[in-house]
Coordinates of N, CA and C in Angstrom, one line a residue:
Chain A
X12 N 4.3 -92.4 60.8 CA 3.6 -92.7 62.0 C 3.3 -91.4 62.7
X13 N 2.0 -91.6 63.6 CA 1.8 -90.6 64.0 C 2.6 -90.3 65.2
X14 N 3.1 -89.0 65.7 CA 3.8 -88.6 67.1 C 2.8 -87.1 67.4
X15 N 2.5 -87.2 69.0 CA 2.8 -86.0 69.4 C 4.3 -85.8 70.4
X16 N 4.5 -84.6 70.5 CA 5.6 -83.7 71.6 C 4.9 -82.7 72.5
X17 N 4.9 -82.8 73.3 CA 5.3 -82.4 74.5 C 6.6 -81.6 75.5
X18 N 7.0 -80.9 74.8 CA 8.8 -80.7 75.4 C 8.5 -80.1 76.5
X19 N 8.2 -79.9 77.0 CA 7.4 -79.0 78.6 C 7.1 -80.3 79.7
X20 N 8.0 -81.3 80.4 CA 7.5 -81.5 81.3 C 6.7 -81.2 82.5
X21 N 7.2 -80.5 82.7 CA 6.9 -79.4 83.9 C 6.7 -78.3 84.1
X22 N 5.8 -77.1 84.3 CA 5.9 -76.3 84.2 C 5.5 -75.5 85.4
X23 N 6.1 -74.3 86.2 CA 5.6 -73.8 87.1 C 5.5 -71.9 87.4
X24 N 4.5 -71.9 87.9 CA 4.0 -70.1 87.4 C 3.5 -69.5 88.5
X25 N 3.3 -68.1 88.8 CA 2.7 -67.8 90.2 C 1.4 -67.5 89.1
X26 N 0.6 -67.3 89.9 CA -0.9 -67.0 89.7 C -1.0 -65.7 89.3
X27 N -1.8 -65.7 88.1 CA -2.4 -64.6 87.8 C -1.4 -64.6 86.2
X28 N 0.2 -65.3 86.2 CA 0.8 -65.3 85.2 C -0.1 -65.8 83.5
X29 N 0.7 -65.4 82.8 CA -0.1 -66.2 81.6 C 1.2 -67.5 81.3
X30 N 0.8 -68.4 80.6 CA 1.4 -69.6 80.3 C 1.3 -70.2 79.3
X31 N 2.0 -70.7 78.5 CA 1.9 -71.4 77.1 C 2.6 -72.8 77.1
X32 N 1.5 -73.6 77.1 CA 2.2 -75.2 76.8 C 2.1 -75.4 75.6
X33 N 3.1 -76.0 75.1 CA 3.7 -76.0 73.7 C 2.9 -77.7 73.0
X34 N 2.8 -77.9 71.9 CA 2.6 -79.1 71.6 C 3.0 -79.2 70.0
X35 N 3.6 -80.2 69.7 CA 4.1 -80.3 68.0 C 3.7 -82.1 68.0
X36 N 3.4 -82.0 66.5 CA 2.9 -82.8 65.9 C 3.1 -83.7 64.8
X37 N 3.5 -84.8 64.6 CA 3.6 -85.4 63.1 C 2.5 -86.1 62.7
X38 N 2.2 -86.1 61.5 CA 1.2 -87.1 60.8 C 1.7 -86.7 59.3
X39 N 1.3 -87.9 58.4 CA 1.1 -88.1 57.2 C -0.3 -87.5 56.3
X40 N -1.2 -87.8 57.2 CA -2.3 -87.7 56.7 C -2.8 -85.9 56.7
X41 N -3.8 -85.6 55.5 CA -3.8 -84.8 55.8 C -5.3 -84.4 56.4
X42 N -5.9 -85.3 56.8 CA -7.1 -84.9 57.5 C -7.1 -85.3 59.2
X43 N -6.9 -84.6 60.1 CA -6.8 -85.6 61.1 C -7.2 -84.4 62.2
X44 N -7.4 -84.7 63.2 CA -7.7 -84.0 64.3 C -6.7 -83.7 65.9
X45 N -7.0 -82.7 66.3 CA -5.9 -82.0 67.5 C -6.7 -81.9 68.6
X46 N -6.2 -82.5 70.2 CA -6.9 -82.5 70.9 C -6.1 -81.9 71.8
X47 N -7.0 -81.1 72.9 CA -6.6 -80.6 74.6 C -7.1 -81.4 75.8
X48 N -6.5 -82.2 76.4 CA -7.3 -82.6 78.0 C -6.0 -82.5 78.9
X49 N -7.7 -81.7 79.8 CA -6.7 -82.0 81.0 C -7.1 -82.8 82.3
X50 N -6.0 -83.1 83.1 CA -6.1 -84.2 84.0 C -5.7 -83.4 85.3
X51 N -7.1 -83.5 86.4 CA -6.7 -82.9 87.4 C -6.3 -83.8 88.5
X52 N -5.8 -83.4 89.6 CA -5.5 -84.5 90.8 C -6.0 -85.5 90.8
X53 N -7.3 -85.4 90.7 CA -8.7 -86.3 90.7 C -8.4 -88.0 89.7
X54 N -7.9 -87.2 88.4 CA -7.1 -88.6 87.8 C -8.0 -88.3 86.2
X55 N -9.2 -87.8 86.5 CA -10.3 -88.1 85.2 C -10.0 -87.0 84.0
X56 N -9.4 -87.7 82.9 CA -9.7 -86.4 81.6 C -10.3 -85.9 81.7
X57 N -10.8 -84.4 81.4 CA -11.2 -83.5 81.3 C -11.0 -83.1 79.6
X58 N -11.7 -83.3 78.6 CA -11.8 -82.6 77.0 C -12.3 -81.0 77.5
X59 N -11.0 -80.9 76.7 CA -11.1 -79.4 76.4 C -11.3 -78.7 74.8
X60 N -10.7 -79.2 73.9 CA -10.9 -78.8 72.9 C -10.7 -79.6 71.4
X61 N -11.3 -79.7 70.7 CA -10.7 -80.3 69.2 C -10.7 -79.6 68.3
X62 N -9.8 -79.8 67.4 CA -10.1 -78.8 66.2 C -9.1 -79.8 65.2
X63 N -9.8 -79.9 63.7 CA -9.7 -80.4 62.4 C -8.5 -79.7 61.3
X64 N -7.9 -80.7 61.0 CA -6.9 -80.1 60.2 C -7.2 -78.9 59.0
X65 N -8.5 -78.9 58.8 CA -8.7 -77.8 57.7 C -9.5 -76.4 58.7
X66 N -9.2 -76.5 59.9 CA -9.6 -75.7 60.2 C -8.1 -74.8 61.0
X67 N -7.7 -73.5 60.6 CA -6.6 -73.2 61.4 C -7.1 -72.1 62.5
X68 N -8.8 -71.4 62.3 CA -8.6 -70.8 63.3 C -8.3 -71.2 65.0
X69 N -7.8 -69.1 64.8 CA -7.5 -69.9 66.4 C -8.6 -69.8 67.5
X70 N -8.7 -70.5 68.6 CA -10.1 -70.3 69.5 C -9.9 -69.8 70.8
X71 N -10.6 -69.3 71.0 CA -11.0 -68.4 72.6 C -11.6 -69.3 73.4
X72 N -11.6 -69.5 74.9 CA -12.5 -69.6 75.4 C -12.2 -69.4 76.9
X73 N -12.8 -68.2 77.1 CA -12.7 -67.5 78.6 C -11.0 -67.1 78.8
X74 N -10.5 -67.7 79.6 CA -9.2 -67.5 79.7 C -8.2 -68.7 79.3
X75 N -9.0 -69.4 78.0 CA -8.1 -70.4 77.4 C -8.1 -69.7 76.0
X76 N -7.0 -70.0 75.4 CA -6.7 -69.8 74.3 C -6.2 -71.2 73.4
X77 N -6.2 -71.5 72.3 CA -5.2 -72.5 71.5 C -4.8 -71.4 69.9
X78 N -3.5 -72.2 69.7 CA -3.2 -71.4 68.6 C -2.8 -72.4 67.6
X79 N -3.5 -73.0 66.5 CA -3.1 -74.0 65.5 C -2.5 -73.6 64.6
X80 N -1.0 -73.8 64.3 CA -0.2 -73.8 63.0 C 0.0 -74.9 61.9
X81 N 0.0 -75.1 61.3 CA -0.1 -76.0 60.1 C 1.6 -75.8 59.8
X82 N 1.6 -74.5 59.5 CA 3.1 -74.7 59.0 C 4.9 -75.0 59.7
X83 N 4.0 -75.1 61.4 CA 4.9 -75.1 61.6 C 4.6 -77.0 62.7
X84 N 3.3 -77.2 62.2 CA 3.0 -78.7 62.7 C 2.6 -78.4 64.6
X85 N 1.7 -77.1 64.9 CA 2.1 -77.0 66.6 C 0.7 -76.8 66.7
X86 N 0.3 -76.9 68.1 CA -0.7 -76.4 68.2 C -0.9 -75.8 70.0
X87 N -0.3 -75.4 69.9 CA -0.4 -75.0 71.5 C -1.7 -74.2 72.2
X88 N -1.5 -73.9 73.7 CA -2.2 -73.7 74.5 C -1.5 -72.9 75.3
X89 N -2.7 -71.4 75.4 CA -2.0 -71.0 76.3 C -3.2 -70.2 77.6
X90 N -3.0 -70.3 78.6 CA -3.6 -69.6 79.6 C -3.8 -68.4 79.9
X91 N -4.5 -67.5 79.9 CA -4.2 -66.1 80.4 C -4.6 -66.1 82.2
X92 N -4.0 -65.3 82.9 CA -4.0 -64.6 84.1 C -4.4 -66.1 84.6
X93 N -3.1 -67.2 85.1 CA -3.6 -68.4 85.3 C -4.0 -68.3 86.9
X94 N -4.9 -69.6 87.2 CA -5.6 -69.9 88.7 C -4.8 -70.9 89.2
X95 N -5.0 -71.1 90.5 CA -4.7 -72.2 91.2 C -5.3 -73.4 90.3
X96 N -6.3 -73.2 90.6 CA -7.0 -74.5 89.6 C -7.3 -75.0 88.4
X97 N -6.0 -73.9 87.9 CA -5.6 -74.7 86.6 C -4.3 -75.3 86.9
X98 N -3.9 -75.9 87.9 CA -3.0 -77.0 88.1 C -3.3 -78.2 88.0
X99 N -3.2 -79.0 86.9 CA -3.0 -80.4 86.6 C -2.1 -80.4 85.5
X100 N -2.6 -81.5 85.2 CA -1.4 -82.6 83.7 C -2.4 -82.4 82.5
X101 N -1.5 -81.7 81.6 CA -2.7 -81.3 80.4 C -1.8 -82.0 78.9
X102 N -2.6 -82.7 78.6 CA -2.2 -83.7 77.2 C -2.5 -83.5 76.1
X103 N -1.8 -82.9 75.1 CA -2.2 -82.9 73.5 C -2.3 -84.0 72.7
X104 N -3.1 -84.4 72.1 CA -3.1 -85.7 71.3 C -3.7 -85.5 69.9
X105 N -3.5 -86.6 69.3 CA -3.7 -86.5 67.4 C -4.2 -87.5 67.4
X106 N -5.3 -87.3 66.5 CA -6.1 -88.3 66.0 C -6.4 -88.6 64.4
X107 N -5.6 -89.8 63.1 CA -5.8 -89.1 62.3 C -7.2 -89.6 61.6
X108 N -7.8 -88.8 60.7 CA -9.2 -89.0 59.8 C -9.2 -90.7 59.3
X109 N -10.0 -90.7 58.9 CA -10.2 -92.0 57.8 C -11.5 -92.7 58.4
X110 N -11.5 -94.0 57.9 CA -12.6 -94.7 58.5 C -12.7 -95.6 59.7
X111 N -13.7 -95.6 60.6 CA -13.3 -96.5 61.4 C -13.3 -95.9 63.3
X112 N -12.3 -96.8 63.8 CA -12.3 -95.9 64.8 C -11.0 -95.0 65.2
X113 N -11.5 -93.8 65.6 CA -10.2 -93.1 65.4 C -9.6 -93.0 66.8
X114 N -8.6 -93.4 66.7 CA -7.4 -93.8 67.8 C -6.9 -92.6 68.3
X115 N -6.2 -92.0 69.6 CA -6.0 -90.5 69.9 C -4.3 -91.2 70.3
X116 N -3.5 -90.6 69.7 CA -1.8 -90.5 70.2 C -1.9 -89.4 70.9
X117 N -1.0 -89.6 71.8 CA -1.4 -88.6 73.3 C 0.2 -88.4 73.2
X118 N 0.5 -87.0 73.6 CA 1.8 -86.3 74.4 C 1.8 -87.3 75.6
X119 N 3.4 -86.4 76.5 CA 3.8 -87.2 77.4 C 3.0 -86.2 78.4
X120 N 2.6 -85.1 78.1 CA 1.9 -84.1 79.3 C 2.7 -83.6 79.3
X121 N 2.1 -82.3 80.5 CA 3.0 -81.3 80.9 C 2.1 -81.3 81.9
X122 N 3.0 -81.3 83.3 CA 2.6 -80.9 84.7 C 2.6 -79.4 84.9
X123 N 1.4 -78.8 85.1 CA 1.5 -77.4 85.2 C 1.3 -76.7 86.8
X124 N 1.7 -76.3 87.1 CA 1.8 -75.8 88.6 C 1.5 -74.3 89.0
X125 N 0.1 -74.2 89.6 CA 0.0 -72.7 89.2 C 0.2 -72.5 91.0
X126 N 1.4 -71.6 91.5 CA 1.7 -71.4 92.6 C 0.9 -70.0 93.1
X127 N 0.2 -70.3 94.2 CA -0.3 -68.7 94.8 C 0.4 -67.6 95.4
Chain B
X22 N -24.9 -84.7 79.3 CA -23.6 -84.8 79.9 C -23.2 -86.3 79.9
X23 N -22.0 -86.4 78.4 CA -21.6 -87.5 78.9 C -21.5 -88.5 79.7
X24 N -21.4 -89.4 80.3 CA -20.6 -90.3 81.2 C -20.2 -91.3 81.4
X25 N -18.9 -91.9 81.7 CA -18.4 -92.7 81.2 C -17.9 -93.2 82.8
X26 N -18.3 -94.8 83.5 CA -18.1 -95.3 84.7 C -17.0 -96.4 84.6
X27 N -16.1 -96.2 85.6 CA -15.6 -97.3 86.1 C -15.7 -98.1 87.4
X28 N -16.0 -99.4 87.1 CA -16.0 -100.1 88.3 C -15.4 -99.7 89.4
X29 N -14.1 -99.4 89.3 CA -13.4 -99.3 91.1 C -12.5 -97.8 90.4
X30 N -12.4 -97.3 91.6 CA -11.2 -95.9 91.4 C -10.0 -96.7 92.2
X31 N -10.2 -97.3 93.1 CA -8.7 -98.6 93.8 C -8.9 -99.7 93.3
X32 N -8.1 -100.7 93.0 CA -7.9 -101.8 93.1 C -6.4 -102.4 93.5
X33 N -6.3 -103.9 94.3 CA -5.4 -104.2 94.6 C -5.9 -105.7 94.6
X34 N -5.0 -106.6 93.9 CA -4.6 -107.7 93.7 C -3.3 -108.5 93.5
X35 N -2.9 -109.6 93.4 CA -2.3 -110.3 93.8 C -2.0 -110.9 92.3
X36 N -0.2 -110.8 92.4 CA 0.1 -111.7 91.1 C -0.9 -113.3 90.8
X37 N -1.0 -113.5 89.8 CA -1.5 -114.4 89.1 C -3.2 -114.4 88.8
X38 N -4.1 -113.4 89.6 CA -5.5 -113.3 89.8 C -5.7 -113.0 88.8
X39 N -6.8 -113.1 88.2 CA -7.6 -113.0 87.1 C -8.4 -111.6 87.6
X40 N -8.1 -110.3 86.5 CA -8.5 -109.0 86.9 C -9.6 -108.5 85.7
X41 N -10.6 -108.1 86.0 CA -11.9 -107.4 85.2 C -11.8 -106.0 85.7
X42 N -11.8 -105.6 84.8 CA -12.1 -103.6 85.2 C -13.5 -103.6 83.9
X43 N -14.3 -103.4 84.1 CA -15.6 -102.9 83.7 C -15.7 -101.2 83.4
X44 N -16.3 -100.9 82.2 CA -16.2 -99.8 82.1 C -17.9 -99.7 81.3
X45 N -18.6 -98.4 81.4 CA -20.0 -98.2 81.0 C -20.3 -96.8 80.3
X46 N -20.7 -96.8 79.4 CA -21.4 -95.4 78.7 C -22.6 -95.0 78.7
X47 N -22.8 -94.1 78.7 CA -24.4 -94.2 78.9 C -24.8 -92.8 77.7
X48 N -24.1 -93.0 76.4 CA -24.4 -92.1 75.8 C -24.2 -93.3 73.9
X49 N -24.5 -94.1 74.1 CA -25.0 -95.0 73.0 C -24.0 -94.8 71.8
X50 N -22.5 -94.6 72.6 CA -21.2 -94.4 71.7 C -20.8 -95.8 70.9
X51 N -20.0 -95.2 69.8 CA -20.0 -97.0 69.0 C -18.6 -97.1 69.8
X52 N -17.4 -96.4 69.7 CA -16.2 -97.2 70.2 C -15.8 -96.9 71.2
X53 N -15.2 -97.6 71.5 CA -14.5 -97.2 73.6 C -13.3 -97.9 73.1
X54 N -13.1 -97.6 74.4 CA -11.4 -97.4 74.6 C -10.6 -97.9 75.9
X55 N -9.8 -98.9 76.1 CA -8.9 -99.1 77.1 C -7.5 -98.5 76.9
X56 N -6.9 -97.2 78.1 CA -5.8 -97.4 78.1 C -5.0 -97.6 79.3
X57 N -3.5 -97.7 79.4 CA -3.1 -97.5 80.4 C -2.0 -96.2 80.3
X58 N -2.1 -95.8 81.9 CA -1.2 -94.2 82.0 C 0.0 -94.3 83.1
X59 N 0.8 -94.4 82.6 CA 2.6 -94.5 83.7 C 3.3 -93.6 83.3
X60 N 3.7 -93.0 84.6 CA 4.8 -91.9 84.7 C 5.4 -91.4 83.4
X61 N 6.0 -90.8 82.9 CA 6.7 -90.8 81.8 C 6.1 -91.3 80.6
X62 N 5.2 -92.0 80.4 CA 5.1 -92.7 79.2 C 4.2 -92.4 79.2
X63 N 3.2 -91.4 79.1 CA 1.8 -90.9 79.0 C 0.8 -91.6 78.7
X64 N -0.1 -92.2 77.9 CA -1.0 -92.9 78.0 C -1.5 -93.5 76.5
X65 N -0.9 -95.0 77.2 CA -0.8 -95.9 75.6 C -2.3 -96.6 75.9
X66 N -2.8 -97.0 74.1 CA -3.6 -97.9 74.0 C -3.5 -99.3 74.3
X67 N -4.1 -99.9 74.9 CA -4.0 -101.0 75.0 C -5.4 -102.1 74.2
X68 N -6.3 -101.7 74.1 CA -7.6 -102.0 73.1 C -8.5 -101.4 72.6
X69 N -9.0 -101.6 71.7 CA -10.3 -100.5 71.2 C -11.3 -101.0 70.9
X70 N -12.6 -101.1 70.8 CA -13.8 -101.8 70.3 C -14.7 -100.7 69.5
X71 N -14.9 -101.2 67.9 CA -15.8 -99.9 67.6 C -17.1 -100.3 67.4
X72 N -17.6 -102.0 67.7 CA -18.9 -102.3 67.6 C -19.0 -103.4 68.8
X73 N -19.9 -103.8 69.2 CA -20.6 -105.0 69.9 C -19.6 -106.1 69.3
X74 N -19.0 -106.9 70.0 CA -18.3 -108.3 69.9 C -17.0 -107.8 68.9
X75 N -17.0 -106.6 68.4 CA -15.4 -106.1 67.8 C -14.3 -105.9 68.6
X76 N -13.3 -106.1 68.3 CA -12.3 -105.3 69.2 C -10.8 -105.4 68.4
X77 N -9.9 -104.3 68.7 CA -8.8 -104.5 67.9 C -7.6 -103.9 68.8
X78 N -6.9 -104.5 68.9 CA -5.7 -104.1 69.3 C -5.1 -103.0 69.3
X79 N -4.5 -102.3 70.3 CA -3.8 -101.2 70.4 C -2.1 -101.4 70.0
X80 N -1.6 -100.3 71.0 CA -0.4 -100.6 70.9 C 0.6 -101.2 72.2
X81 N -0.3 -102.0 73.1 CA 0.6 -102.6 74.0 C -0.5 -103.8 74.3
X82 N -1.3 -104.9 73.4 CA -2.1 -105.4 73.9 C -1.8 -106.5 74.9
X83 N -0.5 -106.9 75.0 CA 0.0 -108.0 75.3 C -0.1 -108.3 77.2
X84 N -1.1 -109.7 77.7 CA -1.6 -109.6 78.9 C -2.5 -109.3 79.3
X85 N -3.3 -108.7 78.3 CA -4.6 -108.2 78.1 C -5.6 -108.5 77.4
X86 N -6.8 -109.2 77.4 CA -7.7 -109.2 76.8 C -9.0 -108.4 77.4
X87 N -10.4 -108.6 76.1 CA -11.1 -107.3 75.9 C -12.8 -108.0 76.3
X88 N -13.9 -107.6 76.0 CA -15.2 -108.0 75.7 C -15.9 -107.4 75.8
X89 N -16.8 -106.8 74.9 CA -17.7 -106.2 74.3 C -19.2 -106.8 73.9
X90 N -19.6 -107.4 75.4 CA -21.0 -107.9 74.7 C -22.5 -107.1 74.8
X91 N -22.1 -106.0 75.2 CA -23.2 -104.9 75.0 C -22.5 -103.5 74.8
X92 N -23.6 -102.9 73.7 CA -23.0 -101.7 73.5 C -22.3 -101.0 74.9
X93 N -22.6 -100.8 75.6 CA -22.2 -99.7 76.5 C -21.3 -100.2 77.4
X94 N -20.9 -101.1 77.6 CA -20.1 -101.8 78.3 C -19.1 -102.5 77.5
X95 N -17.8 -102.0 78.1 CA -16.2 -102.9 77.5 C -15.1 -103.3 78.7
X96 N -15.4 -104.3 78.7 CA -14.2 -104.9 80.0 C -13.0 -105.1 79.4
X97 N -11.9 -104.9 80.3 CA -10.5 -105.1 80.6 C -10.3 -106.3 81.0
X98 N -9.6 -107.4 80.5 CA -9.3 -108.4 81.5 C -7.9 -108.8 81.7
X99 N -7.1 -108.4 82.8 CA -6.0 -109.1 82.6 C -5.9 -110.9 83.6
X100 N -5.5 -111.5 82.3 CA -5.6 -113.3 82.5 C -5.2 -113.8 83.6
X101 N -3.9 -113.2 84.2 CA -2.9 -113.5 85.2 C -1.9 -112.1 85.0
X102 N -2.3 -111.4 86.5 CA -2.4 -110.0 86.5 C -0.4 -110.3 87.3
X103 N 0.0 -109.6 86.3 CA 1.9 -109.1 86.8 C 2.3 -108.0 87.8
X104 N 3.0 -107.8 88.5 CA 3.3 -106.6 89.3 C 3.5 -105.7 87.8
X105 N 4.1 -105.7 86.9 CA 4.1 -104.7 85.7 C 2.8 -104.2 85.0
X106 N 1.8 -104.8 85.5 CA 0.5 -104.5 85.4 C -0.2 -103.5 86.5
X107 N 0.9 -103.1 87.1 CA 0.6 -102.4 88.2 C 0.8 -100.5 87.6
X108 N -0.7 -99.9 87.4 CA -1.4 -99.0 86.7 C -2.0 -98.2 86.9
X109 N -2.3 -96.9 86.2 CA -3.7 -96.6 86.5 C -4.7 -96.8 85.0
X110 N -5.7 -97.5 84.5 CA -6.0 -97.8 83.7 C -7.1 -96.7 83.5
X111 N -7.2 -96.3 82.2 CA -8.3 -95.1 81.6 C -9.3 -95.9 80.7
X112 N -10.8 -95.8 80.6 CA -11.4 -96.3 79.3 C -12.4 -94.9 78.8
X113 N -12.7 -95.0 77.8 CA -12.9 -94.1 76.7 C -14.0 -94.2 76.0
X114 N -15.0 -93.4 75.8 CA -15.9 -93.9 74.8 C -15.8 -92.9 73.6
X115 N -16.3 -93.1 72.7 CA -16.7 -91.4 71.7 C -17.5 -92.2 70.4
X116 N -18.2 -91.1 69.6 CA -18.9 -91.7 68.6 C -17.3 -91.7 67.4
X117 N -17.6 -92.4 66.0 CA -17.0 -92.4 65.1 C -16.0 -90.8 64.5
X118 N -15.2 -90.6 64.4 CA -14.5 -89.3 64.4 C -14.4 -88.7 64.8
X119 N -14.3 -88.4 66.2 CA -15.0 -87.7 67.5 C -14.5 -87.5 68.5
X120 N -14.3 -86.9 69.2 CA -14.0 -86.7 70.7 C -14.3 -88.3 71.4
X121 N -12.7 -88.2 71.9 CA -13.2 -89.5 73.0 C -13.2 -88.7 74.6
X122 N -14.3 -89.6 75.0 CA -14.6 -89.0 76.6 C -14.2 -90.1 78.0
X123 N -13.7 -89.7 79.0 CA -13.1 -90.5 79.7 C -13.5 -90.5 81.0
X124 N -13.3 -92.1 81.4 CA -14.0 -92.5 82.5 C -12.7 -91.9 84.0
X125 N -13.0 -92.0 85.4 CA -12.2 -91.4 86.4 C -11.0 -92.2 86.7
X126 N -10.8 -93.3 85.9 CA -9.7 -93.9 86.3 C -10.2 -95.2 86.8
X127 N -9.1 -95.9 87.5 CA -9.1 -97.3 88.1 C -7.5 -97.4 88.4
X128 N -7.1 -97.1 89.7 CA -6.1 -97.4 90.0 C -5.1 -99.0 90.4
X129 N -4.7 -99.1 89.6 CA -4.7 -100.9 89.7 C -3.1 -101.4 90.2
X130 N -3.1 -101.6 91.8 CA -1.5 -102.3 92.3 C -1.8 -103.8 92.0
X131 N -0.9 -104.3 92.0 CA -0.4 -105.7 91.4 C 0.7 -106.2 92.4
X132 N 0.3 -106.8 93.5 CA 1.8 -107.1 94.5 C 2.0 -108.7 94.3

C-alpha cells in the first residue's frame, strides 16, 4: 500500500534561515508520481511541484529547491533564505501510475513557521 | 489559470440536514476529487469521479454520497449531516495522470 511520512510536524525558523522538510515514501509500483503543495492561512492548495519516478533530477526554482532519492524512497524540500510568507502547511503526496484515475496519498503536513 | 470553485468557504448546519457542497472546473478536467482535511489526519479521500455519471469511492466514503452530471461539476452530499462531519472539505480536479488542482475550501460545522 501506498504511504507517505511526514516526520516534521512542526517546524519553526527565523527568516532569512534555510529549511528542509523532509518527506519519505512507500509504494510498490514502479511508476508513480511525487507531489509538493502548499497550504496557506487562506486554506487553498497551492501545487508546487511533481516529478515522476524515472525522473531523479533534482529541481530549482527560485528559492525552492526538491531533492528526489529513489534509494533512499525521500523526496524532500528545502527552502533557501526563507520569508515570512513562506509560512503555511506544506504536504507531500504520492500518486501511483497506471490507468485510470490517479488518487494522491497525502503526508500529515508540516506546519512551517517562518518567524521575523 | 486553472480554477477550481466552491460553493461556500463557511457553512453551518444542523445535525440531520441534508448538505450539498458543489464544486466547478472550468478547465474541461476528466476527474475531480472530494476530500476531507482534520487536524492530524491530513487529508483523506472521500470520492473520486473520472467521467460524467462515474464515481468511485475513496477511502472514507461512508455518509457521503457523490454526483457527477456534468463534466465540470461534482457535488458532495452528505444525507444526514453528523457533528463528526464537522470539516473542512477540499475538491480537486486534474486531467488523467496529472496534477490535481484545488478548490479554497468549504469550511463545514455540524452542531
Amino acid at each position: 500500500a501506498q504511504k507517505v511520512t511526514q516526520a516534521q510536524t512542526e517546524i519553526s525558523v527565523v527568516e532569512k534561515e534555510d529549511v528542509t522538510l523532509d518527506c519519505v515514501y512507500e509504494t510498490r509500483d514502479t511508476t508513480y508520481y511525487l507531489f509538493w503543495y502548499k497550504q496557506p492561512p487562506s486554506g487553498e492548495l497551492v501545487f508546487l511541484i511533481r516529478r515522476n519516478s524515472f525522473d531523479e533530477q533534482n529541481e530549482i526554482s527560485g528559492r525552492y529547491s526538491w531533492n528526489f532519492q529513489k534509494s533512499t524512497s525521500s523526496f524532500n524540500f528545502t527552502i533557501t533564505a526563507s520569508q515570512v510568507v513562506d509560512s503555511a502547511v506544506y504536504f507531500c503526496a504520492l500518486s501511483e501510475g497506471g490507468q485510470g484515475a490517479q488518487k494522491l496519498v497525502f503526508g500529515q503536513g508540516t506546519r512551517l513557521t517562518i518567524n521575523p | 489559470d486553472v480554477k477550481v470553485t466552491q460553493s461556500s468557504r463557511y457553512l453551518v448546519k444542523r445535525t440531520g440536514e441534508k448538505v450539498f457542497l458543489e464544486c466547478v472546473q472550468d478547465m474541461d478536467h476528466e476527474n475531480m476529487f472530494w476530500y476531507r482535511q482534520d487536524p492530524g489526519l491530513g487529508l483523506r479521500l472521500i470520492y473520486f469521479s473520472y467521467d460524467v455519471k462515474m464515481k468511485e469511492k475513496g477511502d472514507i466514503p461512508e455518509g457521503y454520497s457523490v454526483s457527477r452530471e456534468k463534466k465540470e461539476r461534482f457535488s458532495l452530499i452528505l444525507e444526514s449531516a453528523s457533528t463528526n462531519q464537522t470539516s473542512m472539505y477540499l475538491c480537486a480536479s486534474g486531467r488523467l495522470v496529472a496534477t490535481q488542482y484545488f478548490g479554497p475550501g468549504t469550511r463545514l460545522t455540524v452542531l
